[in-house]
Every structure is written in structure tokens, then in C-alpha cells.
Coordinates of C-alpha atoms in Angstrom, one line a residue:
X1 CA 11.4 131.2 126.1
X2 CA 9.4 134.3 127.5
X3 CA 10.3 133.9 130.9
X4 CA 8.2 137.4 131.6
X5 CA 5.4 136.0 129.4
X6 CA 3.6 133.6 132.5
X7 CA 1.4 132.5 129.2
X8 CA 4.5 132.8 127.0
X9 CA 4.7 128.5 127.3
X10 CA 0.5 128.2 126.4
X11 CA 1.1 130.1 123.4
X12 CA 3.7 128.0 122.0
X13 CA 1.9 124.8 122.9
X14 CA -1.4 125.9 121.5
X15 CA 0.9 126.6 118.2
X16 CA 2.5 123.2 118.3
X17 CA -1.0 121.5 118.7
X18 CA -2.5 123.8 115.6
X19 CA 0.4 122.3 113.4
X20 CA -0.1 119.0 114.8
X21 CA -3.8 118.4 113.6
X22 CA -3.3 120.4 110.1
X23 CA 0.0 119.2 108.6
X24 CA -0.6 115.4 109.5
X25 CA -3.7 114.0 106.6
X26 CA -6.1 111.8 109.4
X27 CA -5.8 115.2 112.5
X28 CA -6.9 117.4 110.2
X29 CA -10.1 115.2 108.5
X30 CA -11.0 114.7 111.7
X31 CA -10.7 118.1 112.2
X32 CA -13.0 119.1 109.0
X33 CA -15.7 116.3 109.8
X34 CA -16.0 117.0 114.4
X35 CA -14.2 120.2 114.4
X36 CA -12.2 121.6 117.4
X37 CA -11.4 118.2 119.7
X38 CA -11.6 118.5 123.4
X39 CA -8.5 120.4 125.0
X40 CA -7.6 117.5 127.7
X41 CA -7.9 114.6 125.2
X42 CA -6.0 116.4 122.4
X43 CA -4.1 117.4 125.0
X44 CA -3.2 113.7 127.0
X45 CA -2.5 112.8 122.8
X46 CA -0.3 115.1 122.7
X47 CA 1.4 114.6 125.8
X48 CA 1.4 110.3 124.8
X49 CA 3.4 110.6 121.6
X50 CA 5.6 113.7 122.3
X51 CA 8.9 113.1 123.8
X52 CA 10.8 116.4 123.6
X53 CA 13.9 114.8 124.5
X54 CA 13.5 112.6 122.2
X55 CA 12.6 114.9 119.3
X56 CA 14.9 117.5 120.2
X57 CA 17.7 115.4 120.1
X58 CA 17.1 114.4 116.7
X59 CA 16.1 118.0 115.6
X60 CA 18.6 119.0 116.6
X61 CA 21.5 116.1 116.1
X62 CA 22.9 116.5 119.4
X63 CA 23.4 112.2 119.8
X64 CA 26.7 113.1 119.1
X65 CA 27.9 116.1 121.4
X66 CA 25.8 114.9 124.5
X67 CA 28.4 113.0 126.4
X68 CA 29.7 117.1 126.2
X69 CA 27.4 118.6 126.5
X70 CA 24.1 116.6 127.9
X71 CA 19.9 116.8 127.0
X72 CA 19.6 120.4 126.3
X73 CA 17.5 122.0 128.6
X74 CA 15.4 122.8 125.7
X75 CA 14.3 119.5 125.4
X76 CA 14.6 118.6 129.5
X77 CA 12.1 122.3 130.0
X78 CA 9.7 120.7 127.7
X79 CA 9.4 117.8 129.0
X80 CA 8.8 119.6 132.5
X81 CA 6.0 122.7 131.0
X82 CA 4.3 119.9 129.2
X83 CA 4.3 117.0 131.9
X84 CA 3.5 119.9 134.2
X85 CA 0.6 121.6 131.9
X86 CA -1.4 118.6 131.3
X87 CA -1.2 118.8 135.8
X88 CA -2.3 121.8 136.1
X89 CA -5.0 122.2 133.8
X90 CA -6.9 119.4 135.5
X91 CA -6.2 120.3 139.4
X92 CA -5.5 124.1 139.7
X93 CA -8.4 126.7 139.5
X94 CA -7.1 129.6 140.7
X95 CA -10.1 131.6 141.1
X96 CA -10.9 129.3 143.4
X97 CA -8.1 128.3 145.3
X98 CA -8.0 129.6 149.1
X99 CA -4.6 130.1 150.7
X100 CA -4.2 127.3 152.1
X101 CA -4.5 125.8 148.6
X102 CA -2.3 128.7 146.9
X103 CA 0.7 127.7 149.8
X104 CA 1.1 124.0 148.3
X105 CA 1.1 125.3 145.0
X106 CA 3.9 127.8 145.2
X107 CA 5.9 125.1 146.9
X108 CA 5.3 122.5 144.9
X109 CA 6.4 125.1 141.5
X110 CA 9.5 125.6 144.0
X111 CA 10.5 121.8 144.8
X112 CA 10.2 122.3 140.6
X113 CA 12.3 125.2 140.6
X114 CA 14.8 122.9 142.7
X115 CA 14.0 119.8 141.1
X116 CA 15.3 121.5 138.0
X117 CA 18.4 123.1 140.2
X118 CA 19.7 120.0 140.9
X119 CA 18.9 117.9 137.2
X120 CA 21.3 120.5 136.5
X121 CA 24.2 120.2 138.2
X122 CA 24.3 116.5 137.9
X123 CA 24.0 117.2 134.3
X124 CA 27.9 119.2 134.8
X125 CA 29.0 116.4 136.9
X126 CA 28.0 114.2 134.5
X127 CA 30.3 116.7 131.9
X128 CA 33.1 116.9 133.8
X129 CA 33.6 113.2 133.8
X130 CA 32.7 112.4 130.1
X131 CA 35.6 115.6 130.3
X132 CA 38.2 113.4 132.6
X133 CA 37.4 110.6 131.1
X134 CA 38.2 112.2 127.3
X135 CA 41.4 113.5 127.9
X136 CA 42.5 110.5 129.6
X137 CA 44.7 109.9 126.6
X138 CA 46.3 113.2 127.0
X139 CA 47.6 112.9 130.2
X140 CA 48.7 109.6 130.1
X141 CA 51.5 110.5 127.1
X142 CA 54.7 109.8 127.1
X143 CA 55.9 112.2 124.1
X144 CA 55.0 114.1 121.6
X145 CA 53.6 111.3 119.4
X146 CA 51.6 111.0 121.9
X147 CA 49.8 114.6 121.8
X148 CA 49.9 114.9 118.3
X149 CA 47.6 111.2 118.4
X150 CA 45.1 112.7 121.1
X151 CA 45.0 115.7 118.3
X152 CA 44.0 113.7 115.3
X153 CA 41.3 110.8 117.6
X154 CA 39.9 114.3 118.0
X155 CA 40.0 115.4 114.5
X156 CA 38.3 112.7 113.4
X157 CA 35.5 112.7 116.5
X158 CA 35.0 116.8 114.9
X159 CA 35.2 115.0 111.3
X160 CA 32.1 113.0 112.6
X161 CA 29.8 115.5 114.6
X162 CA 30.5 118.3 110.9
X163 CA 28.6 116.1 109.1
X164 CA 25.1 116.1 110.7
X165 CA 22.7 119.2 110.4
X166 CA 23.6 121.2 113.1
X167 CA 26.9 119.9 113.6
X168 CA 29.4 122.6 113.4
X169 CA 27.2 125.2 115.2
X170 CA 28.1 122.5 117.8
X171 CA 31.5 122.0 117.4
X172 CA 32.2 126.2 117.8
X173 CA 29.7 126.4 120.9
X174 CA 31.7 123.9 122.7
X175 CA 35.2 123.8 121.7
X176 CA 35.1 128.2 122.1
X177 CA 33.4 127.3 126.3
X178 CA 36.0 124.7 126.6
X179 CA 39.3 127.0 125.1
X180 CA 37.7 130.5 126.8
X181 CA 37.5 128.0 129.8
X182 CA 40.3 127.1 130.1
X183 CA 42.7 129.2 128.4
X184 CA 41.0 131.6 132.0
X185 CA 42.4 128.6 134.4
X186 CA 46.1 128.2 132.8
X187 CA 46.0 132.6 133.0
X188 CA 45.9 133.1 136.6
X189 CA 46.9 129.5 137.3
X190 CA 50.7 130.3 135.3
X191 CA 50.6 135.0 134.9
X192 CA 51.4 137.2 137.7
X193 CA 47.9 138.6 139.4
X194 CA 46.3 136.6 136.9
X195 CA 46.5 138.7 134.0
X196 CA 46.6 135.8 131.7
X197 CA 42.8 135.6 132.5
X198 CA 42.0 139.0 130.6
X199 CA 41.9 137.5 127.4
X200 CA 40.1 134.6 128.2
X201 CA 37.4 136.8 130.6
X202 CA 37.2 139.8 127.6
X203 CA 36.3 137.1 124.7
X204 CA 34.2 134.8 127.0
X205 CA 31.8 138.8 128.0
X206 CA 31.6 139.9 124.4
X207 CA 30.6 136.5 122.9
X208 CA 27.3 136.1 125.8
X209 CA 26.6 139.5 125.0
X210 CA 26.8 138.5 121.1
X211 CA 24.2 135.8 122.4
X212 CA 22.2 138.0 124.2
X213 CA 21.3 140.0 122.0
X214 CA 20.6 137.4 119.1
X215 CA 18.2 136.0 121.9
X216 CA 16.8 139.1 122.4
X217 CA 16.6 140.1 117.8
X218 CA 15.5 135.7 118.2
X219 CA 12.0 135.5 120.7
X220 CA 11.1 139.3 119.2
X221 CA 10.9 137.9 116.1
X222 CA 10.1 133.3 117.3
X223 CA 6.8 135.8 119.1
X224 CA 5.9 138.5 116.2
X225 CA 5.9 135.8 113.0
X226 CA 3.9 133.5 115.9
X227 CA 1.9 136.0 116.8
X228 CA 1.2 136.3 112.6
X229 CA 0.2 132.7 111.9
X230 CA -1.5 132.0 114.9
X231 CA -4.0 135.2 113.8
X232 CA -3.9 133.8 110.1
X233 CA -4.5 129.8 111.1
X234 CA -7.9 131.0 113.5
X235 CA -9.1 133.7 110.6
X236 CA -8.7 130.4 108.1
X237 CA -10.3 128.1 110.5
X238 CA -13.1 130.3 111.9
X239 CA -13.9 130.5 108.0
X240 CA -14.3 126.9 108.0
X241 CA -16.4 126.5 110.4
X242 CA -18.7 129.1 109.5
X243 CA -18.7 127.8 106.5
X244 CA -20.2 124.2 108.6
X245 CA -22.4 125.9 110.9
X246 CA -24.4 127.6 106.6
X247 CA -24.5 123.6 105.7
X248 CA -27.6 122.0 105.3
X249 CA -29.3 118.8 104.4
X250 CA -29.7 119.8 100.5
X251 CA -27.0 121.2 99.7
X252 CA -25.3 118.1 99.8
X253 CA -24.5 118.4 96.1
X254 CA -22.4 121.3 97.1
X255 CA -20.1 119.2 100.3
X256 CA -17.7 117.7 96.9
X257 CA -16.5 121.2 96.3
X258 CA -16.7 122.7 100.5
X259 CA -14.6 119.8 101.0
X260 CA -12.6 120.6 98.4
X261 CA -12.4 124.2 99.8
X262 CA -12.1 123.3 103.6
X263 CA -8.9 120.9 102.3
X264 CA -7.6 123.6 100.4
X265 CA -8.2 126.2 103.0
X266 CA -6.5 123.8 105.7
X267 CA -3.3 123.6 103.6
X268 CA -3.1 126.7 103.6
X269 CA -3.3 126.7 107.7
X270 CA -0.7 124.2 107.5
X271 CA 2.3 126.3 105.6
X272 CA 0.8 129.6 107.5
X273 CA 2.6 127.9 110.6
X274 CA 5.3 125.9 108.7
X275 CA 6.9 129.9 108.1
X276 CA 7.2 130.1 111.3
X277 CA 9.6 127.4 111.6
X278 CA 12.4 128.6 111.6
X279 CA 11.9 131.7 113.3
X280 CA 11.0 129.1 116.6
X281 CA 14.5 127.5 116.2
X282 CA 16.6 130.3 115.4
X283 CA 15.4 131.3 119.1
X284 CA 15.9 128.1 120.1
X285 CA 19.4 127.0 119.3
X286 CA 20.9 131.0 121.0
X287 CA 18.9 129.3 124.2
X288 CA 21.1 126.0 123.4
X289 CA 24.5 128.1 122.6
X290 CA 23.6 130.3 126.1
X291 CA 22.1 127.2 128.0
X292 CA 25.8 124.4 126.8
X293 CA 27.7 127.8 127.2
X294 CA 27.2 128.0 131.2
X295 CA 27.5 123.9 131.5
X296 CA 29.6 123.3 129.8
X297 CA 31.9 126.7 131.9
X298 CA 30.0 124.2 135.7
X299 CA 32.1 121.2 134.2
X300 CA 35.0 123.2 134.1
X301 CA 35.7 124.5 137.1
X302 CA 34.5 121.3 138.5
X303 CA 37.2 119.2 136.2
X304 CA 39.6 121.6 137.1
X305 CA 38.4 122.3 141.0
X306 CA 38.8 119.5 142.1
X307 CA 41.2 118.5 145.2
X308 CA 41.5 116.0 145.2
X309 CA 44.6 116.3 142.9
X310 CA 47.3 118.2 142.4
X311 CA 47.6 121.8 140.6
X312 CA 50.4 120.0 137.9
X313 CA 47.3 117.9 137.0
X314 CA 44.7 120.4 137.5
X315 CA 46.3 122.4 134.9
X316 CA 48.3 119.9 132.8
X317 CA 44.0 118.7 132.3
X318 CA 43.1 121.7 131.6
X319 CA 45.9 122.1 128.6
X320 CA 43.7 119.2 127.1
X321 CA 40.8 121.4 127.7
X322 CA 42.4 124.0 125.1
X323 CA 43.6 121.6 123.1
X324 CA 39.8 119.6 122.6
X325 CA 38.6 123.4 122.9
X326 CA 40.5 124.5 120.1
X327 CA 40.4 121.7 117.7
X328 CA 36.4 121.8 118.0
X329 CA 36.0 125.5 117.4
X330 CA 38.4 125.6 114.4
X331 CA 36.3 122.8 112.8
X332 CA 33.4 124.1 113.4
X333 CA 34.3 127.5 112.1
X334 CA 36.1 126.4 108.8
X335 CA 32.8 123.6 107.9
X336 CA 30.6 127.7 109.1
X337 CA 29.8 127.0 112.2
X338 CA 29.7 130.5 113.3
X339 CA 27.5 131.7 110.8
X340 CA 24.6 129.8 111.9
X341 CA 20.7 130.8 110.0
X342 CA 17.4 128.5 109.3
X343 CA 16.7 129.3 106.1
X344 CA 16.5 126.1 104.2
X345 CA 13.2 125.0 105.3
X346 CA 13.2 121.7 103.5
X347 CA 15.6 119.8 105.8
X348 CA 14.2 121.7 109.0
X349 CA 10.9 120.6 108.1
X350 CA 12.3 116.8 106.9
X351 CA 13.9 116.6 110.8
X352 CA 11.1 118.5 112.3
X353 CA 9.2 115.4 110.5
X354 CA 11.2 112.6 111.4
X355 CA 11.3 113.8 115.2
X356 CA 8.2 113.6 115.1
X357 CA 8.1 110.0 113.8
X358 CA 10.2 108.8 116.5
X359 CA 9.6 109.8 119.2
X360 CA 6.2 108.0 118.0
X361 CA 8.0 105.0 116.8
X362 CA 9.5 104.7 120.1
X363 CA 6.5 105.7 122.7
X364 CA 5.4 102.9 120.2
X365 CA 8.6 99.9 121.7
X366 CA 10.0 100.5 118.6
X367 CA 13.9 101.0 118.7
X368 CA 15.2 103.7 116.2
X369 CA 19.0 104.3 115.9
X370 CA 20.5 107.9 115.4
X371 CA 21.6 106.1 112.0
X372 CA 17.8 105.3 111.1
X373 CA 17.4 108.6 111.7
X374 CA 19.8 111.0 109.9
X375 CA 18.6 107.8 106.8
X376 CA 15.3 108.6 107.3
X377 CA 16.1 112.7 107.5
X378 CA 17.6 112.1 103.4
X379 CA 15.6 110.4 102.7
X380 CA 12.6 113.3 103.9
X381 CA 14.8 115.6 102.5
X382 CA 14.2 113.9 98.6
X383 CA 11.0 113.2 99.2
X384 CA 10.0 117.2 100.0
X385 CA 12.2 118.1 97.3
X386 CA 10.7 116.5 94.9
X387 CA 7.1 117.5 95.8
X388 CA 8.4 121.1 96.1
X389 CA 10.0 120.4 92.0
X390 CA 7.0 118.7 91.3
X391 CA 4.8 121.6 92.7
X392 CA 6.5 124.5 90.9
X393 CA 6.7 122.1 87.1
X394 CA 2.8 122.5 87.8
X395 CA 3.8 125.6 88.4
X396 CA 5.3 126.2 85.5
X397 CA 3.0 124.4 82.9
X398 CA 0.3 126.6 83.9
X399 CA 1.5 129.6 84.3
X400 CA 2.5 128.6 80.0
X401 CA -1.2 127.5 79.6
X402 CA -2.4 130.9 80.5
X403 CA -0.1 132.1 78.6
X404 CA -0.9 130.6 75.9
X405 CA -4.5 131.6 75.9

């Protein structure tokens, strides 16, 4: 997320690891009893239990739009980082490296970069093939009724996508890029000196600039929030460790009270980490938005530059993609997709909990469908809302009793 900071990935993993420990009753109890677990063991467990590809698919509800955008870059990158991080921590010793070892290390990093580039190209090709398949009814349309039927099928699909948590936002991101790329191609091919493409290029540049500013602002916000949360969590952990060190054999009678205090502090630490989730998701979505735009731009370029078909067919494809993008963008915009805002913390917490449970279930060989995850998210939201209402009622009761006394 912060390419200029070589420690950014490690900091983000530490933040996620701390949250995983403190937000789970069993791991928190283990921490209270035994202190901080060994790093290698903790990292191994984390990597085995959390599959970033599954986690982010559930977190953002991207399964319905995967034919258009493929696997999100942030998910594939997180997957690679987590796997590589373990290997590097176990095998790399930068301080004592020889020149030959350093050369091999750099070569492996270069190969990894090439692998990521190849993976992205394959992703764009797959998206281009899916788009070509999607617009076949438009390409084969014999009359206006066939074209309207194609348009109706797009609207029906968009209505299904928009029902998911991030559906409207996905529709806006996908729709805008498809519409602009198609508009530019048609403008270049059908107007004098390509003048018809100027408006599309202006719209794309303006959108790209705005999103880059969003990434910068979200990155600063996430870094600031994350550092603050980590400091507060570290302070709580330090207090808990100091209390453990001060405990002596003759203080058994105070253990119950101390355990209660430790549990309360653990809850406070988990709450502090939960407060960072909106900022992290805001940054993640800003990155997703740019990733979607770049991926679909590459897919459209492949679709519109296919030398195996005539220029007339390519223009016809662009017209179909423009219609597809326009419908997606319009429906997404009407449902608030342009005003993305991570404020519903109950929804975020519910999705995060279900995302973790889903990855762990799949790691154990259990079958979990997209419908299952959405149903679990709804149930988790209802349960979270019930807990929040109960806490609010208890606070009101306590406040009323205090006023009466």
C-alpha cells in the first residue's frame, strides 16, 4: 500500500496479526496466559488460516463481478506478500549476506515481479475473453428488439450485483471505464483526426487524477490511524505484561481481579484495532478502483485491437461495450456507487468476521458458497446490532441509576 516504505507490508501484517489475536477469545486467552507467541509459529498459523484471495472476495463481495475484473490485485498481492514474507524471514539474513547471495536474492525479486506482470496480462486476456462472450447477443442482434433484450439482460445483472455490499461501487468503477474506453475507440475510428475521442480522454484523465488524490489521502489517513492504534495497543500490552511480571505466588486472591482487568484491556486493544478498519478499507478500495480501471483498459485494448476481425466488427464491439458500461454506470450511480464511504462499522465487522470464518472453513475443506457467505454476513450484522443495542441499553440503565443516586 505504501510502495516507498519498505516496512509498510510488515507493519500492516503486524496490525492484522494483533487484531487476529485480541479479537478472538481463544487466542486472547492464550496471550493472557502465555504472552506473545513465537513469531515464526504465529506467522505460520496466520498464513495457513487466512487465504487473502478468499478473504478479499468475501470482504468486497467481488464474486459477481469477477468475470469483468478478475481477481483483485490487492488480494493476489497480499497472497504473494504473506507467502514470501514467511520464506524470507526464515531464509534471508541481509546483514551477513555475501555478494553472490545478494545477487540471487535480487534475481528472485525480479523474477517475482515478472511473474506478477505475467499474471496481470493473463488476467486482462481472461477479462477480454469474458467481455467478448458477454456481448455476443448484441453482436448477433438482428433488429432493435434483440438490442433492447441485450440491454434488459445487462440491467437485470446490474440489479443483482447492486444488491451486494459494494455492488453499486463496483458498477460505477466498471461502468465508467468500459464507457470511456469504448467512447475513445469509437471517436478515434469514426471522427476526423480522432477529435471525437477528446472528451473520453478528458473524462478518464480527470477521474484518474481524482482517484490518485484519494489514494494519497486514504494512505495518509490509514498510516496515521494505524500508527496511533498500534501505539495504543502496544501500551495496553505493555501494561498487561508488567502486571504479569509483578504477580507473585502469594497473590492468588487477586488473580480473579487481575484477569478481569486483563480481559478488559484486551477488549480495549481489540476495539482500538477495529477503529482502523474503515481507514484501511478506504485505502483498499481506492487501490481497487485504480486496479479495476487499469485492468479493464488493458482488456478493452485487446478486444478493440483484435487483428483477426474487421474494423467494422471492432467498432461494433466498442458500441456493445459502451452500452454495457453505460448501463452499469447509470444503475450504480443511482444506487449511490459514486459516494463510497466506509462508515457502517457494523457491516465492516460482520464482513470481516465472516471473511475470516470462510477462509478457515475452506482451508479445512468445507464447501462455502457465495450465497452462504452473504447469509452469514446478514446474520452477523443482526447479531452485532443486537449486541450494540444491548450495550447501549446497559449504558442508559447505568446512567439512570447514577443520576438517581
